[in-house]
Short mmCIF file of C-alpha atoms and ligand atoms in Angstrom, two decimals:
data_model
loop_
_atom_site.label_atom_id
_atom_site.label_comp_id
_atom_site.label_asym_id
_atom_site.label_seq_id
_atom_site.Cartn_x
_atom_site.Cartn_y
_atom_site.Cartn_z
CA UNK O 1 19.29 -1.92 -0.52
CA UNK O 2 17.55 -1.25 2.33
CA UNK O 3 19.67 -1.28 5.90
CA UNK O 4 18.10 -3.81 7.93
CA UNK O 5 15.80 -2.05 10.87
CA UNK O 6 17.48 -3.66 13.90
CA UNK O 7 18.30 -0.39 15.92
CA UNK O 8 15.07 1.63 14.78
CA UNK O 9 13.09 3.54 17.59
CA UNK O 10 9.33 2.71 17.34
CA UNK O 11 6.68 4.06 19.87
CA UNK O 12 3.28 2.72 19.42
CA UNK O 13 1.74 3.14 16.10
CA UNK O 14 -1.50 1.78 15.00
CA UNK O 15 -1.83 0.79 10.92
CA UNK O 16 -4.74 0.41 8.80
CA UNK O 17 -4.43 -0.85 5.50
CA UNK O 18 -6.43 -0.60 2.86
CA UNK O 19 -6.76 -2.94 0.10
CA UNK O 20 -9.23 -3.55 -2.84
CA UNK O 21 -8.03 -6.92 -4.02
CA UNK O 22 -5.88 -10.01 -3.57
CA UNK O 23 -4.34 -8.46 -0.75
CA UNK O 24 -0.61 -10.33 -0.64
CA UNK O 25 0.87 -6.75 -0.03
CA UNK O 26 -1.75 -6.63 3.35
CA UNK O 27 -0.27 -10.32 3.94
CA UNK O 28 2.99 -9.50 4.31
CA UNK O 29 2.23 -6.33 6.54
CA UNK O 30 0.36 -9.26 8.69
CA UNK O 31 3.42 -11.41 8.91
CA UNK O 32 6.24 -9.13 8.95
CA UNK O 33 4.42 -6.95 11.90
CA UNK O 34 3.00 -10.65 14.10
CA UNK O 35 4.40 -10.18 17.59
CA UNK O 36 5.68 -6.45 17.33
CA UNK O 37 5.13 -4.57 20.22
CA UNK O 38 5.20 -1.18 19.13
CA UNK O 39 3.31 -1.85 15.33
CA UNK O 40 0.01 -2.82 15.44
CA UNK O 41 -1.96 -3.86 12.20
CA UNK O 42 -5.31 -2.55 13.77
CA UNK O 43 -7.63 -2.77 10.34
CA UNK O 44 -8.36 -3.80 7.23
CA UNK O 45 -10.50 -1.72 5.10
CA UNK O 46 -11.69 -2.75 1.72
CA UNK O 47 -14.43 -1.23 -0.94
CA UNK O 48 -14.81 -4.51 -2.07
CA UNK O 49 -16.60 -7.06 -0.08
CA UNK O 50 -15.59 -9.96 -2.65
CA UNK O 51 -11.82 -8.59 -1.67
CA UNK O 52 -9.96 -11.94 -1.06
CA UNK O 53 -7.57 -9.44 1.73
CA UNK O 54 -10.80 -9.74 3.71
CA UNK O 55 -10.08 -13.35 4.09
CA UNK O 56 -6.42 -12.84 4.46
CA UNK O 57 -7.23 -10.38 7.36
CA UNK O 58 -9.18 -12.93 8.97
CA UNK O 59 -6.95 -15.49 9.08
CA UNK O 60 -4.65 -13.41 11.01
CA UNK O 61 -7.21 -11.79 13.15
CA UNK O 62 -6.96 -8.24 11.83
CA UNK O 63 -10.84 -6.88 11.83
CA UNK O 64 -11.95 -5.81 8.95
CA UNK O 65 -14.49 -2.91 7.52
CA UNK O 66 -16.25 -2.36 4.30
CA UNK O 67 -17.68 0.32 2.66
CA UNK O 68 -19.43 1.34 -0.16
CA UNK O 69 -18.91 4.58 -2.61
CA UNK O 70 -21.62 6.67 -1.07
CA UNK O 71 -19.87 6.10 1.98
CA UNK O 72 -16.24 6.71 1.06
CA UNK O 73 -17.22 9.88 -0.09
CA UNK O 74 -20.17 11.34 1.26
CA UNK O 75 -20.06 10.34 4.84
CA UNK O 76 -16.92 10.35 7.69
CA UNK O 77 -17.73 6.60 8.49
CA UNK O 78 -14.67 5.89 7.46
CA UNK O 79 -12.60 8.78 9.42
CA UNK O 80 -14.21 8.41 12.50
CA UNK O 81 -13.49 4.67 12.20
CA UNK O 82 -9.78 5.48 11.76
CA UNK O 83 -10.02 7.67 15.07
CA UNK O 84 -12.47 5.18 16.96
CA UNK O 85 -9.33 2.61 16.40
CA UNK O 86 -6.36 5.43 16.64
CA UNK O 87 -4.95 4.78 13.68
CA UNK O 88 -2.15 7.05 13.00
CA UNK O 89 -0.96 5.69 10.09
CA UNK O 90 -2.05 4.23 6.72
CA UNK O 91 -0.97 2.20 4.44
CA UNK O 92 -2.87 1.64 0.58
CA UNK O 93 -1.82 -1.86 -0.70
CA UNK O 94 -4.01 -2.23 -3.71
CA UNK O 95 -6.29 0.26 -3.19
CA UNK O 96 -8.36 1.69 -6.24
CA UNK O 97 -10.11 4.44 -5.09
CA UNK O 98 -9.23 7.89 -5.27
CA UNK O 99 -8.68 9.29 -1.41
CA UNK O 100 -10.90 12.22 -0.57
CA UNK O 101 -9.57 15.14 0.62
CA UNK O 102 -10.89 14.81 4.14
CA UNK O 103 -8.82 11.68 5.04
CA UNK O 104 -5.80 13.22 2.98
CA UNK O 105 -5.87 16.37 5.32
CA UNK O 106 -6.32 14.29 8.60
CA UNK O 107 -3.03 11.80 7.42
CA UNK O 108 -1.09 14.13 6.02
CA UNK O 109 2.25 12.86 5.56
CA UNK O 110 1.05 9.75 7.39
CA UNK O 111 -0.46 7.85 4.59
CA UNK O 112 1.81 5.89 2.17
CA UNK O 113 1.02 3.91 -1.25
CA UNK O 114 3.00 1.32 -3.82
CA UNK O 115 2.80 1.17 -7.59
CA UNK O 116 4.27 -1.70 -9.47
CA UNK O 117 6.38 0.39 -11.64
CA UNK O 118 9.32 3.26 -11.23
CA UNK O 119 7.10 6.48 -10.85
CA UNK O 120 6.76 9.49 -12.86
CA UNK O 121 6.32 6.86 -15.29
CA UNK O 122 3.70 4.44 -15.55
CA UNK O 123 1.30 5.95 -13.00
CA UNK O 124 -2.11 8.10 -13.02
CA UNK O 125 -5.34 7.31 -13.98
CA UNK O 126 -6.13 3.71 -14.54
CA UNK O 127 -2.50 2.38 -14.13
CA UNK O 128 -2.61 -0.49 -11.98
CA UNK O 129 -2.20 -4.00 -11.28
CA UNK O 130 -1.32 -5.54 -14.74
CA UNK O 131 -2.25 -2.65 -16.85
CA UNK O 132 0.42 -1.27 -15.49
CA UNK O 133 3.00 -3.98 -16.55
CA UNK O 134 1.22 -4.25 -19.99
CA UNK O 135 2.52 -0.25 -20.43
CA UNK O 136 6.02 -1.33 -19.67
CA UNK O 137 6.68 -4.29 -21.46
CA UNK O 138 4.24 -2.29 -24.31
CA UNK O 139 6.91 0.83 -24.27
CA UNK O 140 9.74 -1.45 -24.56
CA UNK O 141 11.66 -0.97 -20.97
CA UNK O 142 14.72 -2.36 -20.44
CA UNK O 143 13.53 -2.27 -16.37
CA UNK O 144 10.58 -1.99 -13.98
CA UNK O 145 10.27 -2.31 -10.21
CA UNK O 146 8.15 -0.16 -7.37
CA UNK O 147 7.42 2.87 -6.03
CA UNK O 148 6.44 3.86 -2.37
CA UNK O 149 5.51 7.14 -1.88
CA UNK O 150 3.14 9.37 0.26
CA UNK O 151 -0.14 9.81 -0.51
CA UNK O 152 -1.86 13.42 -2.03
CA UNK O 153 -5.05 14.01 -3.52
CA UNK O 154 -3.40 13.16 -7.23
CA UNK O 155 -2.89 9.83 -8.12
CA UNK O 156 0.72 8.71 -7.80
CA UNK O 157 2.11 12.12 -7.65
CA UNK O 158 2.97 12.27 -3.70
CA UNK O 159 6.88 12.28 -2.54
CA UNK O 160 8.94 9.43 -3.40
CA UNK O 161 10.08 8.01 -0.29
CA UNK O 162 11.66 4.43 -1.81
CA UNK O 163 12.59 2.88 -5.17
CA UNK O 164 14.05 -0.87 -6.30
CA UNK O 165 14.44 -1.79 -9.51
CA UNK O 166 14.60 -4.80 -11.61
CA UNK O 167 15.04 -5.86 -14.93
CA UNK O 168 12.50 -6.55 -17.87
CA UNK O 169 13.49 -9.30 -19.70
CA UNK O 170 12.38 -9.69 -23.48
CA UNK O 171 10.34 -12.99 -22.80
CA UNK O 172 8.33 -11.10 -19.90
CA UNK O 173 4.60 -11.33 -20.14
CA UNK O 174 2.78 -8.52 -17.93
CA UNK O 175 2.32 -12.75 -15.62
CA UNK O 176 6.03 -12.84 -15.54
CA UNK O 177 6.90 -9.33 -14.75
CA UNK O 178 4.08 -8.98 -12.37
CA UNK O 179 5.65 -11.77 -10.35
CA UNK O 180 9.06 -10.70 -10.03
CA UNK O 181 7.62 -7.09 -8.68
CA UNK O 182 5.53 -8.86 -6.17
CA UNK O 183 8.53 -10.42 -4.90
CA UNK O 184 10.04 -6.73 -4.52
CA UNK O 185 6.66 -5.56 -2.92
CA UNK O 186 6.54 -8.07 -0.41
CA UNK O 187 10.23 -7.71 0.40
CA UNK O 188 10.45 -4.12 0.85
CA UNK O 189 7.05 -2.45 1.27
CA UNK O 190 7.13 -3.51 4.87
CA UNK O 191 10.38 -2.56 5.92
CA UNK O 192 9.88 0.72 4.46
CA UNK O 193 7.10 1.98 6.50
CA UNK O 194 8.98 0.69 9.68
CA UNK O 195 11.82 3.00 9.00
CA UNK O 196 9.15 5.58 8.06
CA UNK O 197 7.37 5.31 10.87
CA UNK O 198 10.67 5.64 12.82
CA UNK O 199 11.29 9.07 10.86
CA UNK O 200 8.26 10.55 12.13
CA UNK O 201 8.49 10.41 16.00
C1 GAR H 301 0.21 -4.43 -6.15
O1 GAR H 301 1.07 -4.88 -7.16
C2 GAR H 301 0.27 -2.92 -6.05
O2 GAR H 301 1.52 -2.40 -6.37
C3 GAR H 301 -0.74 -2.51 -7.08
O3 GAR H 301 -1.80 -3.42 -6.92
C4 GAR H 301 -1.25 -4.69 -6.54
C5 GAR H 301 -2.07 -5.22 -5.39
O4 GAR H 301 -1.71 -6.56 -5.13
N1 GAR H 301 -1.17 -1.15 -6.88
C6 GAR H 301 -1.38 -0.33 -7.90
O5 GAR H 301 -1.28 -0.65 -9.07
C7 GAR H 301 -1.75 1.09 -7.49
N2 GAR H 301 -1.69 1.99 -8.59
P1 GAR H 301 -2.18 -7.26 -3.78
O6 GAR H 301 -3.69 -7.02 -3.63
O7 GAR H 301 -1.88 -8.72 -3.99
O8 GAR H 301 -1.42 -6.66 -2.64
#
């Protein structure tokens, strides 16, 4: 269990997130960070303009930016509209894109992701979302949970910086399962990157 953050030291950091999808990771950021003086959720960034986060960010009033491939990857649109907003730290919450190199090197130990599952296993290429849980409940685990870790240039492979586990239970469908690790996500992936961020000053 995490210690609760009461007596962590916080100067001013400014969070992007970035989220492909549903975005109830992003959702909790928005909530658990409302009214914080030193954590601002400055942006929401999304490759997918159908990305129901983009909603979620607007109902809190978090701007939001979208971008195509060609951009991601060819272009610095989106680092210079990190540094136009000072971000100085990110946070992937569903994000399926590879990160290029550029915005690895410029958040380098500043840049954090989850996976729904306990890392080494279950990660790389292609696992996510309920693929992920399929695996699991596939190879017969007796327990799941999540993963936050820094971000590198391989999929899943960055420093493990948290872990919480919980059981599979033979009935789970990848549904189930995928529900009792949200709860987990939402609970802790928050809290996490405030005592991060406190690690860092
Ligand atoms: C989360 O379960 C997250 O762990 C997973 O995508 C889901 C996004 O849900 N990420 C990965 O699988 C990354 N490999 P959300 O859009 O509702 O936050």
């Amino acid at each position: 269990m995490l210690q609760k953050p009461d007596n962590l030291k916080v100067t001013n950091q400014n969070l992007a997130i970035f989220a492909s999808g549903s975005g109830s990771n992003a959702e909790a950021f928005f909530k658990y960070f409302r009214g914080n003086k030193n954590i601002n959720i400055c942006l929401l960034l999304s490759n997918n303009k159908k990305a129901f986060a983009l909603r979620r960010a607007e109902k809190y009033g978090v701007p939001t930016v979208t971008f195509d491939r060609h951009e991601f990857y060819e272009t610095d649109r989106v680092l210079s509209t990190l540094k136009e907003h000072h971000i100085s730290f990110i946070v992937l919450a569903g994000f399926l894109w590879k990160i290029p190199i550029e915005l690895i090197e410029n958040y380098q130990g500043k840049m954090v992701n989850i996976h729904p599952a306990l890392l080494p296993k279950f990660g790389g290429k292609g696992m996510y979302g309920m693929h992920v849980h399929k695996a699991v409940i596939e190879a017969d685990e007796k327990e799941s949970g999540i993963t936050i870790h820094y971000v590198t240039e391989n999929y899943d492979e960055g420093e493990i910086i948290f872990q919480e586990k919980c059981e599979v239970k033979p009935a789970d469908l990848p549904e189930t399962l995928a529900e009792r690790i949200q709860k987990l996500e939402h609970k802790f992936y928050p809290q996490v990157v405030e005592k991060t961020l406190s690690v860092f000053q």
